[in-house]
Amino acid sequence: MASSRKSQTKSSSAIQRGVADVLSRAGVRADQTLQLALSGGMDSMVLLSVLAGLRERFGFALRAHHVHHGLSPNADDWAAFCAIRCAALEVPLSVSRVSVRPAAGEGWEAAARRERQGALASEAADWRVSAHHLDDQAETVMFRLLRGAGVHGAAAMRAIDMLPSGGGRLRPLLAFSRGQILAFAQAESLVWVEDESNTDPRFSRNFLRHSIMPAMGERWPSAATTLARAAANFDEAAGLLDELAVQDAQACGLPWSRDVMRSMSAARLANLLRWRMRALSLPVPDQARLHEAIRQVQSCANDRPLTLPLGGAVLHAYREVVWVSPTYPELPEEGVLWPGDAVVWGEGVVEAISVVGAGVSQARLAQATRCEIMARWPGCRVALVERPRKDVRSLSQGAGLAPVDRDRVPILRVDGQVAWIAGLGVAGTFACRAGEAGWRFVWRRPEAYSADGVALL
């Protein structure tokens, strides 16, 4: 019995030192806030206890966030339990209630995770902290490999994921097994809740956790540690592939050169496209769809434009360039009244900047009955400054606007007449004279939607 207590005490001190080491390596400062994802289960309650004990040493502010999924009849009790434990430790708690509705092709586990991550991200914090441990790491690697993941998908979760702007995500328990965490909880007389869904074998991860991993552990006692080491190796390989993608992206320019891409192997192009999609937080398509898109880009002549849907992303090729974007939001069927300042249009915002001697005449707009932002309509024609009257579609093509943009660029229509078109310019009849107050309109879009990452004036 004495030996058991000594072992538990040793495990407790090891976990406390391990968590403190992660905080130190991350450079957590006294002016920063840590947000702990608190389910009420054993892992997160252990981490809550340890972090609460480290506040005085590091000086950080600690908050907890519980996500109420509404999937269990015990969900209200879990939220109440978290509130009681946080109050006892003087840790502020936020509770978010979410509605879990799986999207097409999405399971309940994935849908709940998506809602949970969204709720946690909605609250500002310097560091987001979760209680993932060594066994979670091993299970994740196995689960993803069984789904055919590549090195990025099978790469390890990291104890410290830093953001360029500072802060990031911490997983201070990653070096510890479920058994070590249980020993800590027992040594500290902690209490926690049990989610009945965690034992339901209908969920793939539970089947893996309760049936496959224990059998592997009996045959190979160090299986979890070995899988975690493999995940670290995958992470290293993924980093090298990302470095290669950065080099290839620089060689291709922005937007990417179609001719340069033709000189690259399909595998190298696939790596470049996956890297770009991850950088834009876009879902990466399966291998078959991605390689078919690559085949079309490499085999089609430059005079053939391509718009290839790839799930949540779109691959574009126009003339000599190639780029990736998110799927485009629907445009309003009718025009949007211009309120005199900024107005949302599609994936961007139309802004009006007050200038002198340029842009659309403010006096003309002040006299107008109706000013609206619209997409191109049939028969839409305009005479730009010092140019003859022409069809807007022909003007867009001549200006080099990609086909995907020609029917999306915002047009300012004033009392039925075209006054300004993004990417083309101002109509002569609405142009400012020297010294006159004008509006310079700009359609600002996220870089992800633009071939060259610039706004359309």
mmCIF file of N, CA and C in Angstrom, residues 50-179:
data_model
loop_
_atom_site.group_PDB
_atom_site.id
_atom_site.type_symbol
_atom_site.label_atom_id
_atom_site.label_comp_id
_atom_site.label_asym_id
_atom_site.label_seq_id
_atom_site.Cartn_x
_atom_site.Cartn_y
_atom_site.Cartn_z
ATOM 1 N N VAL A 50 -3.721 21.155 -12.045
ATOM 2 C CA VAL A 50 -2.301 21.498 -12.178
ATOM 3 C C VAL A 50 -2.123 22.960 -12.578
ATOM 4 N N LEU A 51 -2.898 23.414 -13.554
ATOM 5 C CA LEU A 51 -2.766 24.801 -14.006
ATOM 6 C C LEU A 51 -3.146 25.784 -12.906
ATOM 7 N N ALA A 52 -4.184 25.450 -12.150
ATOM 8 C CA ALA A 52 -4.577 26.332 -11.045
ATOM 9 C C ALA A 52 -3.437 26.462 -10.041
ATOM 10 N N GLY A 53 -2.705 25.362 -9.827
ATOM 11 C CA GLY A 53 -1.588 25.395 -8.896
ATOM 12 C C GLY A 53 -0.364 26.123 -9.418
ATOM 13 N N LEU A 54 -0.300 26.330 -10.728
ATOM 14 C CA LEU A 54 0.858 27.002 -11.328
ATOM 15 C C LEU A 54 0.628 28.496 -11.574
ATOM 16 N N ARG A 55 -0.574 28.981 -11.271
ATOM 17 C CA ARG A 55 -0.868 30.397 -11.538
ATOM 18 C C ARG A 55 0.074 31.336 -10.799
ATOM 19 N N GLU A 56 0.316 31.036 -9.542
ATOM 20 C CA GLU A 56 1.152 31.941 -8.748
ATOM 21 C C GLU A 56 2.583 31.972 -9.283
ATOM 22 N N ARG A 57 3.078 30.826 -9.716
ATOM 23 C CA ARG A 57 4.458 30.750 -10.214
ATOM 24 C C ARG A 57 4.626 31.501 -11.526
ATOM 25 N N PHE A 58 3.668 31.337 -12.455
ATOM 26 C CA PHE A 58 3.807 31.945 -13.783
ATOM 27 C C PHE A 58 3.082 33.289 -13.906
ATOM 28 N N GLY A 59 2.066 33.498 -13.086
ATOM 29 C CA GLY A 59 1.342 34.763 -13.102
ATOM 30 C C GLY A 59 0.274 34.900 -14.163
ATOM 31 N N PHE A 60 0.016 33.854 -14.957
ATOM 32 C CA PHE A 60 -0.981 33.941 -16.029
ATOM 33 C C PHE A 60 -2.400 33.944 -15.463
ATOM 34 N N ALA A 61 -3.323 34.436 -16.269
ATOM 35 C CA ALA A 61 -4.747 34.358 -15.928
ATOM 36 C C ALA A 61 -5.298 33.069 -16.523
ATOM 37 N N LEU A 62 -6.040 32.319 -15.734
ATOM 38 C CA LEU A 62 -6.586 31.034 -16.179
ATOM 39 C C LEU A 62 -8.099 31.123 -16.265
ATOM 40 N N ARG A 63 -8.624 30.709 -17.415
ATOM 41 C CA ARG A 63 -10.071 30.595 -17.605
ATOM 42 C C ARG A 63 -10.375 29.202 -18.129
ATOM 43 N N ALA A 64 -11.578 28.732 -17.852
ATOM 44 C CA ALA A 64 -12.018 27.442 -18.389
ATOM 45 C C ALA A 64 -13.232 27.667 -19.271
ATOM 46 N N HIS A 65 -13.403 26.787 -20.249
ATOM 47 C CA HIS A 65 -14.534 26.895 -21.177
ATOM 48 C C HIS A 65 -15.124 25.498 -21.353
ATOM 49 N N HIS A 66 -16.388 25.359 -20.992
ATOM 50 C CA HIS A 66 -17.094 24.078 -21.135
ATOM 51 C C HIS A 66 -18.091 24.196 -22.278
ATOM 52 N N VAL A 67 -18.078 23.211 -23.168
ATOM 53 C CA VAL A 67 -19.006 23.197 -24.296
ATOM 54 C C VAL A 67 -20.109 22.184 -24.010
ATOM 55 N N HIS A 68 -21.334 22.676 -23.964
ATOM 56 C CA HIS A 68 -22.532 21.864 -23.710
ATOM 57 C C HIS A 68 -23.076 21.434 -25.065
ATOM 58 N N HIS A 69 -22.853 20.156 -25.414
ATOM 59 C CA HIS A 69 -23.262 19.672 -26.735
ATOM 60 C C HIS A 69 -24.742 19.318 -26.807
ATOM 61 N N GLY A 70 -25.370 19.100 -25.657
ATOM 62 C CA GLY A 70 -26.785 18.745 -25.656
ATOM 63 C C GLY A 70 -27.072 17.351 -26.173
ATOM 64 N N LEU A 71 -26.067 16.485 -26.231
ATOM 65 C CA LEU A 71 -26.252 15.144 -26.786
ATOM 66 C C LEU A 71 -26.537 14.099 -25.715
ATOM 67 N N SER A 72 -26.262 14.427 -24.466
ATOM 68 C CA SER A 72 -26.457 13.477 -23.371
ATOM 69 C C SER A 72 -27.496 14.011 -22.388
ATOM 70 N N PRO A 73 -28.304 13.131 -21.788
ATOM 71 C CA PRO A 73 -29.239 13.588 -20.746
ATOM 72 C C PRO A 73 -28.512 14.130 -19.522
ATOM 73 N N ASN A 74 -27.210 13.850 -19.428
ATOM 74 C CA ASN A 74 -26.421 14.320 -18.288
ATOM 75 C C ASN A 74 -25.684 15.625 -18.575
ATOM 76 N N ALA A 75 -25.903 16.196 -19.756
ATOM 77 C CA ALA A 75 -25.122 17.367 -20.161
ATOM 78 C C ALA A 75 -25.277 18.536 -19.191
ATOM 79 N N ASP A 76 -26.482 18.769 -18.699
ATOM 80 C CA ASP A 76 -26.684 19.865 -17.741
ATOM 81 C C ASP A 76 -25.904 19.616 -16.454
ATOM 82 N N ASP A 77 -25.890 18.351 -16.004
ATOM 83 C CA ASP A 77 -25.165 18.014 -14.778
ATOM 84 C C ASP A 77 -23.665 18.232 -14.960
ATOM 85 N N TRP A 78 -23.151 17.920 -16.144
ATOM 86 C CA TRP A 78 -21.714 18.113 -16.392
ATOM 87 C C TRP A 78 -21.348 19.590 -16.343
ATOM 88 N N ALA A 79 -22.188 20.424 -16.942
ATOM 89 C CA ALA A 79 -21.921 21.865 -16.917
ATOM 90 C C ALA A 79 -21.951 22.391 -15.485
ATOM 91 N N ALA A 80 -22.926 21.906 -14.697
ATOM 92 C CA ALA A 80 -23.026 22.334 -13.300
ATOM 93 C C ALA A 80 -21.810 21.859 -12.501
ATOM 94 N N PHE A 81 -21.371 20.633 -12.758
ATOM 95 C CA PHE A 81 -20.187 20.097 -12.080
ATOM 96 C C PHE A 81 -18.961 20.962 -12.367
ATOM 97 N N CYS A 82 -18.767 21.311 -13.636
ATOM 98 C CA CYS A 82 -17.622 22.154 -14.006
ATOM 99 C C CYS A 82 -17.690 23.509 -13.305
ATOM 100 N N ALA A 83 -18.894 24.054 -13.201
ATOM 101 C CA ALA A 83 -19.058 25.353 -12.543
ATOM 102 C C ALA A 83 -18.668 25.269 -11.071
ATOM 103 N N ILE A 84 -19.057 24.177 -10.409
ATOM 104 C CA ILE A 84 -18.743 24.008 -8.988
ATOM 105 C C ILE A 84 -17.239 23.866 -8.783
ATOM 106 N N ARG A 85 -16.592 23.034 -9.597
ATOM 107 C CA ARG A 85 -15.159 22.809 -9.430
ATOM 108 C C ARG A 85 -14.354 24.067 -9.751
ATOM 109 N N CYS A 86 -14.778 24.797 -10.777
ATOM 110 C CA CYS A 86 -14.062 26.029 -11.129
ATOM 111 C C CYS A 86 -14.229 27.086 -10.043
ATOM 112 N N ALA A 87 -15.425 27.169 -9.482
ATOM 113 C CA ALA A 87 -15.655 28.134 -8.409
ATOM 114 C C ALA A 87 -14.765 27.828 -7.208
ATOM 115 N N ALA A 88 -14.592 26.532 -6.912
ATOM 116 C CA ALA A 88 -13.763 26.143 -5.776
ATOM 117 C C ALA A 88 -12.305 26.540 -5.988
ATOM 118 N N LEU A 89 -11.878 26.563 -7.234
ATOM 119 C CA LEU A 89 -10.489 26.921 -7.556
ATOM 120 C C LEU A 89 -10.342 28.379 -7.989
ATOM 121 N N GLU A 90 -11.440 29.127 -7.952
ATOM 122 C CA GLU A 90 -11.458 30.533 -8.362
ATOM 123 C C GLU A 90 -10.973 30.695 -9.801
ATOM 124 N N VAL A 91 -11.506 29.829 -10.661
ATOM 125 C CA VAL A 91 -11.208 29.883 -12.092
ATOM 126 C C VAL A 91 -12.480 30.286 -12.828
ATOM 127 N N PRO A 92 -12.502 31.420 -13.527
ATOM 128 C CA PRO A 92 -13.697 31.814 -14.286
ATOM 129 C C PRO A 92 -14.054 30.746 -15.323
ATOM 130 N N LEU A 93 -15.350 30.481 -15.469
ATOM 131 C CA LEU A 93 -15.818 29.458 -16.408
ATOM 132 C C LEU A 93 -16.824 30.052 -17.380
ATOM 133 N N SER A 94 -16.649 29.740 -18.654
ATOM 134 C CA SER A 94 -17.646 30.059 -19.677
ATOM 135 C C SER A 94 -18.278 28.756 -20.133
ATOM 136 N N VAL A 95 -19.587 28.786 -20.379
ATOM 137 C CA VAL A 95 -20.296 27.612 -20.880
ATOM 138 C C VAL A 95 -20.968 27.989 -22.194
ATOM 139 N N SER A 96 -20.636 27.258 -23.250
ATOM 140 C CA SER A 96 -21.257 27.485 -24.559
ATOM 141 C C SER A 96 -22.192 26.328 -24.868
ATOM 142 N N ARG A 97 -23.394 26.647 -25.290
ATOM 143 C CA ARG A 97 -24.344 25.617 -25.722
ATOM 144 C C ARG A 97 -24.349 25.584 -27.243
ATOM 145 N N VAL A 98 -24.112 24.414 -27.802
ATOM 146 C CA VAL A 98 -24.065 24.273 -29.255
ATOM 147 C C VAL A 98 -25.103 23.255 -29.697
ATOM 148 N N SER A 99 -25.463 23.354 -30.956
ATOM 149 C CA SER A 99 -26.391 22.401 -31.566
ATOM 150 C C SER A 99 -25.611 21.585 -32.589
ATOM 151 N N VAL A 100 -25.521 20.296 -32.362
ATOM 152 C CA VAL A 100 -24.716 19.428 -33.227
ATOM 153 C C VAL A 100 -25.589 18.852 -34.330
ATOM 154 N N ARG A 101 -25.302 19.271 -35.557
ATOM 155 C CA ARG A 101 -26.022 18.755 -36.730
ATOM 156 C C ARG A 101 -24.986 18.344 -37.775
ATOM 157 N N PRO A 102 -24.773 17.055 -37.962
ATOM 158 C CA PRO A 102 -23.774 16.615 -38.942
ATOM 159 C C PRO A 102 -24.103 17.101 -40.348
ATOM 160 N N ALA A 103 -23.086 17.605 -41.040
ATOM 161 C CA ALA A 103 -23.242 17.980 -42.446
ATOM 162 C C ALA A 103 -23.243 16.712 -43.291
ATOM 163 N N ALA A 104 -23.518 16.871 -44.572
ATOM 164 C CA ALA A 104 -23.546 15.716 -45.470
ATOM 165 C C ALA A 104 -22.206 14.989 -45.438
ATOM 166 N N GLY A 105 -22.247 13.695 -45.171
ATOM 167 C CA GLY A 105 -21.041 12.887 -45.130
ATOM 168 C C GLY A 105 -20.238 13.024 -43.851
ATOM 169 N N GLU A 106 -20.766 13.740 -42.869
ATOM 170 C CA GLU A 106 -20.048 13.986 -41.617
ATOM 171 C C GLU A 106 -20.671 13.160 -40.497
ATOM 172 N N GLY A 107 -19.848 12.516 -39.678
ATOM 173 C CA GLY A 107 -20.341 11.740 -38.548
ATOM 174 C C GLY A 107 -20.619 12.620 -37.341
ATOM 175 N N TRP A 108 -21.274 12.014 -36.329
ATOM 176 C CA TRP A 108 -21.604 12.769 -35.120
ATOM 177 C C TRP A 108 -20.348 13.218 -34.380
ATOM 178 N N GLU A 109 -19.322 12.347 -34.342
ATOM 179 C CA GLU A 109 -18.079 12.718 -33.660
ATOM 180 C C GLU A 109 -17.445 13.950 -34.302
ATOM 181 N N ALA A 110 -17.359 13.926 -35.626
ATOM 182 C CA ALA A 110 -16.738 15.045 -36.342
ATOM 183 C C ALA A 110 -17.563 16.318 -36.188
ATOM 184 N N ALA A 111 -18.894 16.179 -36.239
ATOM 185 C CA ALA A 111 -19.762 17.352 -36.105
ATOM 186 C C ALA A 111 -19.632 17.968 -34.716
ATOM 187 N N ALA A 112 -19.590 17.111 -33.687
ATOM 188 C CA ALA A 112 -19.440 17.617 -32.322
ATOM 189 C C ALA A 112 -18.091 18.308 -32.154
ATOM 190 N N ARG A 113 -17.045 17.729 -32.740
ATOM 191 C CA ARG A 113 -15.713 18.339 -32.656
ATOM 192 C C ARG A 113 -15.697 19.695 -33.354
ATOM 193 N N ARG A 114 -16.347 19.777 -34.508
ATOM 194 C CA ARG A 114 -16.398 21.047 -35.244
ATOM 195 C C ARG A 114 -17.098 22.121 -34.421
ATOM 196 N N GLU A 115 -18.232 21.780 -33.830
ATOM 197 C CA GLU A 115 -18.967 22.759 -33.020
ATOM 198 C C GLU A 115 -18.169 23.148 -31.779
ATOM 199 N N ARG A 116 -17.517 22.163 -31.183
ATOM 200 C CA ARG A 116 -16.729 22.436 -29.975
ATOM 201 C C ARG A 116 -15.571 23.381 -30.287
ATOM 202 N N GLN A 117 -14.865 23.114 -31.365
ATOM 203 C CA GLN A 117 -13.735 23.971 -31.735
ATOM 204 C C GLN A 117 -14.196 25.386 -32.053
ATOM 205 N N GLY A 118 -15.349 25.493 -32.706
ATOM 206 C CA GLY A 118 -15.885 26.818 -33.004
ATOM 207 C C GLY A 118 -16.234 27.587 -31.750
ATOM 208 N N ALA A 119 -16.836 26.894 -30.779
ATOM 209 C CA ALA A 119 -17.210 27.552 -29.527
ATOM 210 C C ALA A 119 -15.976 28.002 -28.753
ATOM 211 N N LEU A 120 -14.967 27.153 -28.689
ATOM 212 C CA LEU A 120 -13.747 27.505 -27.961
ATOM 213 C C LEU A 120 -13.021 28.673 -28.626
ATOM 214 N N ALA A 121 -13.035 28.699 -29.951
ATOM 215 C CA ALA A 121 -12.338 29.766 -30.680
ATOM 216 C C ALA A 121 -13.053 31.104 -30.577
ATOM 217 N N SER A 122 -14.320 31.084 -30.165
ATOM 218 C CA SER A 122 -15.095 32.329 -30.107
ATOM 219 C C SER A 122 -14.674 33.223 -28.948
ATOM 220 N N GLU A 123 -13.930 32.694 -28.012
ATOM 221 C CA GLU A 123 -13.511 33.458 -26.839
ATOM 222 C C GLU A 123 -12.026 33.786 -26.948
ATOM 223 N N ALA A 124 -11.695 35.042 -26.768
ATOM 224 C CA ALA A 124 -10.304 35.478 -26.913
ATOM 225 C C ALA A 124 -9.425 34.889 -25.811
ATOM 226 N N ALA A 125 -8.240 34.450 -26.188
ATOM 227 C CA ALA A 125 -7.253 33.934 -25.233
ATOM 228 C C ALA A 125 -5.898 33.906 -25.924
ATOM 229 N N ASP A 126 -4.837 34.058 -25.130
ATOM 230 C CA ASP A 126 -3.493 33.982 -25.707
ATOM 231 C C ASP A 126 -3.111 32.537 -26.011
ATOM 232 N N TRP A 127 -3.481 31.653 -25.099
ATOM 233 C CA TRP A 127 -3.168 30.234 -25.266
ATOM 234 C C TRP A 127 -4.425 29.408 -25.054
ATOM 235 N N ARG A 128 -4.688 28.497 -25.981
ATOM 236 C CA ARG A 128 -5.793 27.544 -25.825
ATOM 237 C C ARG A 128 -5.173 26.218 -25.391
ATOM 238 N N VAL A 129 -5.655 25.701 -24.278
ATOM 239 C CA VAL A 129 -5.027 24.543 -23.647
ATOM 240 C C VAL A 129 -5.998 23.369 -23.646
ATOM 241 N N SER A 130 -5.513 22.208 -24.057
ATOM 242 C CA SER A 130 -6.344 21.002 -24.036
ATOM 243 C C SER A 130 -5.590 19.871 -23.348
ATOM 244 N N ALA A 131 -6.331 18.852 -22.914
ATOM 245 C CA ALA A 131 -5.769 17.793 -22.067
ATOM 246 C C ALA A 131 -5.446 16.522 -22.842
ATOM 247 N N HIS A 132 -5.103 16.634 -24.120
ATOM 248 C CA HIS A 132 -4.706 15.446 -24.879
ATOM 249 C C HIS A 132 -3.468 14.808 -24.240
ATOM 250 N N HIS A 133 -3.437 13.473 -24.234
ATOM 251 C CA HIS A 133 -2.314 12.768 -23.617
ATOM 252 C C HIS A 133 -1.709 11.754 -24.585
ATOM 253 N N LEU A 134 -0.754 10.977 -24.094
ATOM 254 C CA LEU A 134 0.002 10.053 -24.935
ATOM 255 C C LEU A 134 -0.899 9.039 -25.638
ATOM 256 N N ASP A 135 -1.875 8.502 -24.911
ATOM 257 C CA ASP A 135 -2.766 7.507 -25.517
ATOM 258 C C ASP A 135 -3.651 8.140 -26.586
ATOM 259 N N ASP A 136 -4.065 9.390 -26.371
ATOM 260 C CA ASP A 136 -4.820 10.106 -27.415
ATOM 261 C C ASP A 136 -3.974 10.225 -28.680
ATOM 262 N N GLN A 137 -2.701 10.532 -28.485
ATOM 263 C CA GLN A 137 -1.794 10.658 -29.624
ATOM 264 C C GLN A 137 -1.719 9.352 -30.408
ATOM 265 N N ALA A 138 -1.530 8.245 -29.691
ATOM 266 C CA ALA A 138 -1.419 6.938 -30.347
ATOM 267 C C ALA A 138 -2.714 6.569 -31.060
ATOM 268 N N GLU A 139 -3.853 6.805 -30.398
ATOM 269 C CA GLU A 139 -5.148 6.489 -31.012
ATOM 270 C C GLU A 139 -5.370 7.312 -32.273
ATOM 271 N N THR A 140 -4.993 8.575 -32.216
ATOM 272 C CA THR A 140 -5.184 9.453 -33.373
ATOM 273 C C THR A 140 -4.358 8.980 -34.562
ATOM 274 N N VAL A 141 -3.114 8.584 -34.307
ATOM 275 C CA VAL A 141 -2.267 8.084 -35.391
ATOM 276 C C VAL A 141 -2.891 6.842 -36.018
ATOM 277 N N MET A 142 -3.303 5.891 -35.182
ATOM 278 C CA MET A 142 -3.914 4.661 -35.696
ATOM 279 C C MET A 142 -5.178 4.974 -36.486
ATOM 280 N N PHE A 143 -6.023 5.827 -35.928
ATOM 281 C CA PHE A 143 -7.298 6.161 -36.555
ATOM 282 C C PHE A 143 -7.076 6.784 -37.930
ATOM 283 N N ARG A 144 -6.124 7.696 -38.012
ATOM 284 C CA ARG A 144 -5.883 8.385 -39.281
ATOM 285 C C ARG A 144 -5.201 7.484 -40.305
ATOM 286 N N LEU A 145 -4.304 6.631 -39.845
ATOM 287 C CA LEU A 145 -3.672 5.702 -40.776
ATOM 288 C C LEU A 145 -4.700 4.742 -41.366
ATOM 289 N N LEU A 146 -5.652 4.315 -40.550
ATOM 290 C CA LEU A 146 -6.696 3.420 -41.040
ATOM 291 C C LEU A 146 -7.599 4.110 -42.057
ATOM 292 N N ARG A 147 -7.582 5.435 -42.056
ATOM 293 C CA ARG A 147 -8.365 6.192 -43.037
ATOM 294 C C ARG A 147 -7.515 6.618 -44.229
ATOM 295 N N GLY A 148 -6.265 6.133 -44.275
ATOM 296 C CA GLY A 148 -5.419 6.404 -45.431
ATOM 297 C C GLY A 148 -4.710 7.736 -45.403
ATOM 298 N N ALA A 149 -4.451 8.279 -44.213
ATOM 299 C CA ALA A 149 -3.810 9.591 -44.114
ATOM 300 C C ALA A 149 -2.380 9.553 -44.637
ATOM 301 N N GLY A 150 -1.931 10.704 -45.142
ATOM 302 C CA GLY A 150 -0.531 10.874 -45.505
ATOM 303 C C GLY A 150 0.255 11.353 -44.302
ATOM 304 N N VAL A 151 1.476 11.841 -44.540
ATOM 305 C CA VAL A 151 2.327 12.210 -43.405
ATOM 306 C C VAL A 151 1.768 13.403 -42.626
ATOM 307 N N HIS A 152 1.092 14.319 -43.300
ATOM 308 C CA HIS A 152 0.505 15.441 -42.570
ATOM 309 C C HIS A 152 -0.646 14.972 -41.687
ATOM 310 N N GLY A 153 -1.482 14.097 -42.214
ATOM 311 C CA GLY A 153 -2.611 13.605 -41.433
ATOM 312 C C GLY A 153 -2.186 12.760 -40.256
ATOM 313 N N ALA A 154 -1.090 12.011 -40.419
ATOM 314 C CA ALA A 154 -0.618 11.133 -39.347
ATOM 315 C C ALA A 154 0.403 11.812 -38.447
ATOM 316 N N ALA A 155 0.734 13.072 -38.720
ATOM 317 C CA ALA A 155 1.741 13.777 -37.926
ATOM 318 C C ALA A 155 1.253 13.991 -36.503
ATOM 319 N N ALA A 156 2.202 14.101 -35.619
ATOM 320 C CA ALA A 156 1.888 14.211 -34.200
ATOM 321 C C ALA A 156 1.218 15.530 -33.856
ATOM 322 N N MET A 157 0.298 15.443 -32.877
ATOM 323 C CA MET A 157 -0.108 16.665 -32.203
ATOM 324 C C MET A 157 1.123 17.169 -31.455
ATOM 325 N N ARG A 158 1.263 18.460 -31.349
ATOM 326 C CA ARG A 158 2.431 19.026 -30.683
ATOM 327 C C ARG A 158 2.046 19.562 -29.315
ATOM 328 N N ALA A 159 2.980 19.444 -28.379
ATOM 329 C CA ALA A 159 2.730 20.000 -27.052
ATOM 330 C C ALA A 159 2.599 21.517 -27.128
ATOM 331 N N ILE A 160 3.334 22.117 -28.064
ATOM 332 C CA ILE A 160 3.304 23.572 -28.241
ATOM 333 C C ILE A 160 3.119 23.880 -29.718
ATOM 334 N N ASP A 161 2.028 24.524 -30.059
ATOM 335 C CA ASP A 161 1.793 25.023 -31.417
ATOM 336 C C ASP A 161 1.742 26.538 -31.333
ATOM 337 N N MET A 162 2.814 27.192 -31.721
ATOM 338 C CA MET A 162 2.888 28.639 -31.582
ATOM 339 C C MET A 162 2.385 29.328 -32.836
ATOM 340 N N LEU A 163 1.757 30.481 -32.647
ATOM 341 C CA LEU A 163 1.323 31.321 -33.750
ATOM 342 C C LEU A 163 2.376 32.397 -33.998
ATOM 343 N N PRO A 164 2.522 32.840 -35.257
ATOM 344 C CA PRO A 164 3.511 33.890 -35.546
ATOM 345 C C PRO A 164 3.283 35.154 -34.730
ATOM 346 N N SER A 165 2.018 35.436 -34.408
ATOM 347 C CA SER A 165 1.685 36.653 -33.667
ATOM 348 C C SER A 165 1.878 36.488 -32.163
ATOM 349 N N GLY A 166 2.262 35.288 -31.714
ATOM 350 C CA GLY A 166 2.408 35.018 -30.289
ATOM 351 C C GLY A 166 1.254 34.183 -29.778
ATOM 352 N N GLY A 167 1.496 33.447 -28.695
ATOM 353 C CA GLY A 167 0.458 32.563 -28.178
ATOM 354 C C GLY A 167 0.275 31.362 -29.082
ATOM 355 N N GLY A 168 -0.848 30.666 -28.906
ATOM 356 C CA GLY A 168 -1.115 29.494 -29.723
ATOM 357 C C GLY A 168 -1.863 28.443 -28.944
ATOM 358 N N ARG A 169 -1.462 27.193 -29.130
ATOM 359 C CA ARG A 169 -2.162 26.074 -28.508
ATOM 360 C C ARG A 169 -1.178 25.230 -27.709
ATOM 361 N N LEU A 170 -1.613 24.814 -26.511
ATOM 362 C CA LEU A 170 -0.777 23.997 -25.635
ATOM 363 C C LEU A 170 -1.477 22.681 -25.319
ATOM 364 N N ARG A 171 -0.690 21.598 -25.319
ATOM 365 C CA ARG A 171 -1.179 20.275 -24.895
ATOM 366 C C ARG A 171 -0.160 19.740 -23.890
ATOM 367 N N PRO A 172 -0.211 20.206 -22.654
ATOM 368 C CA PRO A 172 0.863 19.922 -21.692
ATOM 369 C C PRO A 172 0.925 18.477 -21.215
ATOM 370 N N LEU A 173 -0.110 17.674 -21.471
ATOM 371 C CA LEU A 173 -0.127 16.292 -20.981
ATOM 372 C C LEU A 173 0.287 15.271 -22.040
ATOM 373 N N LEU A 174 0.754 15.713 -23.187
ATOM 374 C CA LEU A 174 1.027 14.794 -24.288
ATOM 375 C C LEU A 174 2.083 13.742 -23.954
ATOM 376 N N ALA A 175 2.962 14.026 -23.029
ATOM 377 C CA ALA A 175 4.022 13.069 -22.700
ATOM 378 C C ALA A 175 3.574 12.026 -21.684
ATOM 379 N N PHE A 176 2.339 12.128 -21.197
ATOM 380 C CA PHE A 176 1.886 11.252 -20.117
ATOM 381 C C PHE A 176 0.772 10.324 -20.583
ATOM 382 N N SER A 177 0.799 9.092 -20.062
ATOM 383 C CA SER A 177 -0.201 8.096 -20.434
ATOM 384 C C SER A 177 -1.476 8.287 -19.627
ATOM 385 N N ARG A 178 -2.521 7.621 -20.081
ATOM 386 C CA ARG A 178 -3.789 7.649 -19.356
ATOM 387 C C ARG A 178 -3.603 7.085 -17.948
ATOM 388 N N GLY A 179 -2.770 6.063 -17.817
ATOM 389 C CA GLY A 179 -2.516 5.474 -16.504
ATOM 390 C C GLY A 179 -1.835 6.452 -15.562
#
